[in-house]
mmCIF file of C-alpha atoms in Angstrom:
data_model
loop_
_atom_site.group_PDB
_atom_site.id
_atom_site.type_symbol
_atom_site.label_atom_id
_atom_site.label_comp_id
_atom_site.label_asym_id
_atom_site.label_seq_id
_atom_site.Cartn_x
_atom_site.Cartn_y
_atom_site.Cartn_z
ATOM 1 C CA SER A 766 115.606 79.115 156.466
ATOM 2 C CA TYR A 767 118.466 77.315 154.778
ATOM 3 C CA VAL A 768 121.178 79.445 153.301
ATOM 4 C CA LEU A 769 123.673 78.644 150.456
ATOM 5 C CA THR A 770 126.762 80.807 150.214
ATOM 6 C CA GLN A 771 128.718 81.199 146.914
ATOM 7 C CA PRO A 772 131.686 83.441 146.133
ATOM 8 C CA PRO A 773 130.627 86.346 144.018
ATOM 9 C CA SER A 774 133.301 85.788 141.468
ATOM 10 C CA VAL A 775 135.882 83.322 140.281
ATOM 11 C CA SER A 776 138.538 84.130 137.656
ATOM 12 C CA VAL A 777 140.535 81.544 135.714
ATOM 13 C CA ALA A 778 142.766 81.467 132.623
ATOM 14 C CA PRO A 779 141.724 79.425 129.586
ATOM 15 C CA GLY A 780 142.732 75.809 129.837
ATOM 16 C CA GLN A 781 142.908 75.963 133.610
ATOM 17 C CA THR A 782 140.461 74.475 136.239
ATOM 18 C CA ALA A 783 137.719 76.512 137.833
ATOM 19 C CA ARG A 784 136.232 75.466 141.143
ATOM 20 C CA ILE A 785 133.078 77.189 142.391
ATOM 21 C CA THR A 786 131.932 76.416 145.918
ATOM 22 C CA CYS A 787 128.535 76.331 147.551
ATOM 23 C CA GLY A 788 128.507 76.367 151.308
ATOM 24 C CA GLY A 789 125.605 75.287 153.519
ATOM 25 C CA ASN A 790 125.042 73.616 156.914
ATOM 26 C CA ASN A 791 125.622 69.916 156.424
ATOM 27 C CA ILE A 792 125.038 70.366 152.675
ATOM 28 C CA GLY A 793 126.649 66.988 152.132
ATOM 29 C CA SER A 794 123.336 65.414 153.338
ATOM 30 C CA LYS A 795 121.426 67.138 150.576
ATOM 31 C CA SER A 796 121.274 66.736 146.782
ATOM 32 C CA VAL A 797 122.867 69.678 145.074
ATOM 33 C CA HIS A 798 122.200 70.957 141.523
ATOM 34 C CA TRP A 799 124.128 73.486 139.528
ATOM 35 C CA TYR A 800 122.917 75.839 136.734
ATOM 36 C CA GLN A 801 124.787 77.928 134.225
ATOM 37 C CA GLN A 802 123.291 81.310 133.089
ATOM 38 C CA LYS A 803 124.786 83.311 130.291
ATOM 39 C CA PRO A 804 123.784 86.981 129.826
ATOM 40 C CA GLY A 805 120.245 87.376 128.585
ATOM 41 C CA GLN A 806 119.558 83.674 128.638
ATOM 42 C CA ALA A 807 117.597 81.321 130.887
ATOM 43 C CA PRO A 808 119.529 79.067 133.296
ATOM 44 C CA VAL A 809 120.648 75.663 132.011
ATOM 45 C CA LEU A 810 121.218 72.612 134.232
ATOM 46 C CA VAL A 811 124.834 71.501 134.127
ATOM 47 C CA VAL A 812 125.077 69.121 137.135
ATOM 48 C CA TYR A 813 122.361 67.414 139.077
ATOM 49 C CA ASP A 814 122.292 65.271 142.220
ATOM 50 C CA ASP A 815 125.789 66.431 143.334
ATOM 51 C CA SER A 816 127.727 65.010 140.424
ATOM 52 C CA ASP A 817 125.653 63.765 137.491
ATOM 53 C CA ARG A 818 125.663 65.431 134.154
ATOM 54 C CA PRO A 819 122.588 65.912 131.873
ATOM 55 C CA SER A 820 123.020 64.776 128.302
ATOM 56 C CA GLY A 821 124.822 67.312 126.178
ATOM 57 C CA ILE A 822 126.885 68.782 129.055
ATOM 58 C CA PRO A 823 130.642 68.330 128.488
ATOM 59 C CA GLU A 824 132.541 65.932 130.718
ATOM 60 C CA ARG A 825 134.625 69.031 131.723
ATOM 61 C CA PHE A 826 131.802 69.828 134.132
ATOM 62 C CA SER A 827 131.804 67.825 137.304
ATOM 63 C CA GLY A 828 130.491 68.165 140.885
ATOM 64 C CA SER A 829 131.144 66.920 144.375
ATOM 65 C CA ASN A 830 129.501 67.372 147.713
ATOM 66 C CA SER A 831 130.679 66.621 151.233
ATOM 67 C CA GLY A 832 130.403 68.088 154.738
ATOM 68 C CA ASN A 833 129.471 71.746 154.439
ATOM 69 C CA THR A 834 130.666 72.386 150.908
ATOM 70 C CA ALA A 835 129.539 71.384 147.419
ATOM 71 C CA THR A 836 131.804 72.183 144.485
ATOM 72 C CA LEU A 837 131.301 72.593 140.794
ATOM 73 C CA THR A 838 134.554 71.956 138.893
ATOM 74 C CA ILE A 839 135.092 73.056 135.290
ATOM 75 C CA SER A 840 138.205 71.549 133.705
ATOM 76 C CA ARG A 841 140.048 72.930 130.751
ATOM 77 C CA VAL A 842 138.054 76.132 130.935
ATOM 78 C CA GLU A 843 136.953 77.738 127.680
ATOM 79 C CA ALA A 844 135.873 81.268 126.836
ATOM 80 C CA GLY A 845 132.381 79.964 126.301
ATOM 81 C CA ASP A 846 132.169 78.837 129.935
ATOM 82 C CA GLU A 847 132.041 82.437 131.104
ATOM 83 C CA ALA A 848 128.701 82.788 132.881
ATOM 84 C CA ASP A 849 126.959 82.998 136.194
ATOM 85 C CA TYR A 850 126.600 79.655 138.079
ATOM 86 C CA TYR A 851 124.066 78.911 140.758
ATOM 87 C CA CYS A 852 123.782 76.016 143.191
ATOM 88 C CA GLN A 853 120.334 74.823 144.395
ATOM 89 C CA VAL A 854 118.960 72.515 147.058
ATOM 90 C CA TRP A 855 115.595 71.505 148.412
ATOM 91 C CA ASP A 856 115.062 72.599 151.994
ATOM 92 C CA SER A 857 112.624 70.057 153.479
ATOM 93 C CA SER A 858 112.350 71.934 156.760
ATOM 94 C CA SER A 859 110.609 74.858 154.961
ATOM 95 C CA ASP A 860 109.277 73.084 151.868
ATOM 96 C CA SER A 861 111.136 75.454 149.648
ATOM 97 C CA TRP A 862 113.824 75.497 146.971
ATOM 98 C CA VAL A 863 116.887 77.475 147.820
ATOM 99 C CA PHE A 864 119.443 78.990 145.423
ATOM 100 C CA GLY A 865 122.873 80.280 146.205
ATOM 101 C CA GLY A 866 123.627 83.878 145.401
ATOM 102 C CA GLY A 867 125.458 82.977 142.252
ATOM 103 C CA THR A 868 129.105 83.044 141.106
ATOM 104 C CA LYS A 869 130.274 84.980 138.058
ATOM 105 C CA LEU A 870 132.953 82.993 136.251
ATOM 106 C CA THR A 871 135.388 85.190 134.348
ATOM 107 C CA VAL A 872 137.728 83.666 131.814
ATOM 108 C CA LEU A 873 140.825 85.790 131.718
ATOM 109 C CA GLU B 1411 111.541 69.053 121.758
ATOM 110 C CA VAL B 1412 110.660 69.974 125.320
ATOM 111 C CA GLN B 1413 109.649 73.625 125.421
ATOM 112 C CA LEU B 1414 108.338 76.069 127.924
ATOM 113 C CA VAL B 1415 107.075 79.483 126.751
ATOM 114 C CA GLU B 1416 106.133 82.146 129.290
ATOM 115 C CA SER B 1417 103.797 85.134 128.502
ATOM 116 C CA GLY B 1418 101.777 87.753 130.296
ATOM 117 C CA GLY B 1419 104.554 89.966 131.547
ATOM 118 C CA GLY B 1420 104.432 93.783 131.304
ATOM 119 C CA LEU B 1421 104.242 97.019 133.149
ATOM 120 C CA VAL B 1422 101.835 97.247 136.171
ATOM 121 C CA GLN B 1423 101.345 99.808 138.803
ATOM 122 C CA PRO B 1424 102.071 99.049 142.471
ATOM 123 C CA GLY B 1425 99.118 97.265 144.028
ATOM 124 C CA GLY B 1426 98.033 96.016 140.666
ATOM 125 C CA SER B 1427 97.630 92.456 139.352
ATOM 126 C CA LEU B 1428 99.018 90.366 136.539
ATOM 127 C CA ARG B 1429 98.628 86.776 135.393
ATOM 128 C CA LEU B 1430 101.499 84.910 133.887
ATOM 129 C CA SER B 1431 101.171 81.860 131.678
ATOM 130 C CA CYS B 1432 103.524 79.118 130.761
ATOM 131 C CA ALA B 1433 102.725 76.947 127.760
ATOM 132 C CA ALA B 1434 104.386 73.505 127.753
ATOM 133 C CA SER B 1435 104.983 71.284 124.768
ATOM 134 C CA GLY B 1436 107.059 68.221 123.870
ATOM 135 C CA PHE B 1437 106.357 66.220 126.998
ATOM 136 C CA THR B 1438 103.502 64.839 129.032
ATOM 137 C CA PHE B 1439 102.716 67.986 131.052
ATOM 138 C CA SER B 1440 100.368 66.283 133.434
ATOM 139 C CA SER B 1441 103.125 63.943 134.724
ATOM 140 C CA TYR B 1442 105.454 66.726 135.893
ATOM 141 C CA GLU B 1443 105.673 69.039 138.801
ATOM 142 C CA MET B 1444 106.345 72.668 137.918
ATOM 143 C CA ASN B 1445 107.854 75.778 139.485
ATOM 144 C CA TRP B 1446 108.102 79.549 138.978
ATOM 145 C CA VAL B 1447 111.476 81.275 139.599
ATOM 146 C CA ARG B 1448 112.196 84.928 139.358
ATOM 147 C CA GLN B 1449 115.299 87.072 138.823
ATOM 148 C CA ALA B 1450 115.345 90.821 139.653
ATOM 149 C CA PRO B 1451 117.458 92.976 137.380
ATOM 150 C CA GLY B 1452 121.152 92.300 138.001
ATOM 151 C CA LYS B 1453 120.330 89.858 140.799
ATOM 152 C CA GLY B 1454 120.306 86.183 141.475
ATOM 153 C CA LEU B 1455 117.675 83.491 141.125
ATOM 154 C CA GLU B 1456 114.816 83.382 143.616
ATOM 155 C CA TRP B 1457 112.369 80.456 143.731
ATOM 156 C CA VAL B 1458 108.712 81.662 143.837
ATOM 157 C CA SER B 1459 106.318 78.745 143.887
ATOM 158 C CA TYR B 1460 105.883 74.979 143.190
ATOM 159 C CA ILE B 1461 102.916 72.912 142.134
ATOM 160 C CA SER B 1462 102.660 69.161 141.990
ATOM 161 C CA SER B 1463 101.544 67.301 138.867
ATOM 162 C CA SER B 1464 97.901 67.069 139.939
ATOM 163 C CA GLY B 1465 97.843 70.486 141.527
ATOM 164 C CA SER B 1466 97.109 69.101 144.950
ATOM 165 C CA THR B 1467 100.331 70.273 146.563
ATOM 166 C CA ILE B 1468 101.466 73.832 146.395
ATOM 167 C CA TYR B 1469 104.390 75.752 148.082
ATOM 168 C CA TYR B 1470 105.216 79.428 148.090
ATOM 169 C CA ALA B 1471 108.223 81.532 149.051
ATOM 170 C CA ASP B 1472 107.524 83.613 152.081
ATOM 171 C CA SER B 1473 108.039 86.768 149.940
ATOM 172 C CA VAL B 1474 104.909 86.076 147.842
ATOM 173 C CA LYS B 1475 102.783 84.068 150.215
ATOM 174 C CA GLY B 1476 99.250 85.451 150.386
ATOM 175 C CA ARG B 1477 99.711 87.540 147.186
ATOM 176 C CA PHE B 1478 100.562 85.044 144.447
ATOM 177 C CA THR B 1479 98.624 81.960 143.394
ATOM 178 C CA ILE B 1480 100.056 79.158 141.298
ATOM 179 C CA SER B 1481 97.754 76.944 139.298
ATOM 180 C CA ARG B 1482 97.798 74.607 136.243
ATOM 181 C CA ASP B 1483 95.411 73.304 133.566
ATOM 182 C CA ASN B 1484 96.658 69.877 132.535
ATOM 183 C CA ALA B 1485 94.135 69.698 129.712
ATOM 184 C CA LYS B 1486 95.683 72.881 128.228
ATOM 185 C CA ASN B 1487 99.291 71.968 129.111
ATOM 186 C CA SER B 1488 99.584 75.329 130.882
ATOM 187 C CA LEU B 1489 101.030 76.664 134.125
ATOM 188 C CA TYR B 1490 99.847 79.995 135.597
ATOM 189 C CA LEU B 1491 100.883 82.516 138.220
ATOM 190 C CA GLN B 1492 98.271 85.048 139.416
ATOM 191 C CA MET B 1493 100.168 87.915 140.988
ATOM 192 C CA ASN B 1494 98.135 90.367 143.172
ATOM 193 C CA SER B 1495 99.151 93.329 145.324
ATOM 194 C CA LEU B 1496 102.247 93.758 143.326
ATOM 195 C CA ARG B 1497 105.190 95.715 144.760
ATOM 196 C CA ALA B 1498 108.249 97.351 143.208
ATOM 197 C CA GLU B 1499 110.358 94.537 144.641
ATOM 198 C CA ASP B 1500 108.435 92.021 142.506
ATOM 199 C CA THR B 1501 110.016 93.552 139.390
ATOM 200 C CA ALA B 1502 111.840 90.625 137.759
ATOM 201 C CA VAL B 1503 112.083 88.189 134.901
ATOM 202 C CA TYR B 1504 109.804 85.254 135.761
ATOM 203 C CA TYR B 1505 110.797 81.861 134.575
ATOM 204 C CA CYS B 1506 108.747 78.645 134.552
ATOM 205 C CA ALA B 1507 110.779 75.454 135.060
ATOM 206 C CA ARG B 1508 109.942 71.786 134.784
ATOM 207 C CA ASP B 1509 110.663 69.776 137.952
ATOM 208 C CA VAL B 1510 112.423 66.537 137.021
ATOM 209 C CA ALA B 1511 112.293 63.757 139.553
ATOM 210 C CA ALA B 1512 114.497 60.681 139.963
ATOM 211 C CA ALA B 1513 114.535 58.497 143.068
ATOM 212 C CA SER B 1514 114.044 60.938 145.924
ATOM 213 C CA TYR B 1515 115.638 64.010 144.359
ATOM 214 C CA ASN B 1516 114.293 66.646 141.990
ATOM 215 C CA TRP B 1517 115.850 69.365 139.788
ATOM 216 C CA PHE B 1518 114.780 71.936 137.200
ATOM 217 C CA ASP B 1519 115.082 71.086 133.566
ATOM 218 C CA PRO B 1520 114.356 72.893 131.275
ATOM 219 C CA TRP B 1521 113.514 76.444 131.961
ATOM 220 C CA GLY B 1522 111.491 78.795 129.805
ATOM 221 C CA GLN B 1523 112.949 81.987 128.291
ATOM 222 C CA GLY B 1524 111.228 84.143 130.853
ATOM 223 C CA THR B 1525 108.823 87.100 130.868
ATOM 224 C CA LEU B 1526 109.532 90.474 132.351
ATOM 225 C CA VAL B 1527 107.289 91.972 134.993
ATOM 226 C CA THR B 1528 107.845 95.605 135.856
ATOM 227 C CA VAL B 1529 106.050 97.170 138.816
ATOM 228 C CA SER B 1530 106.211 100.909 138.641
ATOM 229 C CA SER B 1531 104.050 103.975 138.727
#
């Protein structure tokens, strides 16, 4: 089955840029979605289809996808961005949704 | 407002059964595909099952295949997950999530608040 690999943690100072990667075999050929989950809350969609933002999500959140790596970029990081972030793709070979293991973003 | 509310979680013994429900409101439920996703304590997200808008197409994760059954009642705007032969490793918060489609791609939005299932003797 398809595997998505994320770094367990990323740390960044307020105002800086955070980049969270999601690795997968030829992931650039897939549509990647990103979710933010704060403690005790349900996940929230922050980027869909590689780089589109749902309404209500700040422009500071952006995404890219090429080759074997998709990236969620959070610019001008704020304390409120501290959360777990998960990438997701559809694996058509197994008819299943796949999530990455998640990345904990810490704002220093 | 689009809303998903799960219910039915609780404590169950290993080998037991439980039926989860997800009540949908604020959108035309019968037009949307739906999913169940779970999250074990302190762990990441794990997709569990998918059902098409009509219920004619269903997929399961290998970890629950043969034990869990997803279903829906479009007249009642409700999604269900029948869980049988429960194991300790099924302990998790279970979320229902609406499957949003555009062109040839889908994603989950929104998610319910989740219901906790604990399998323990």
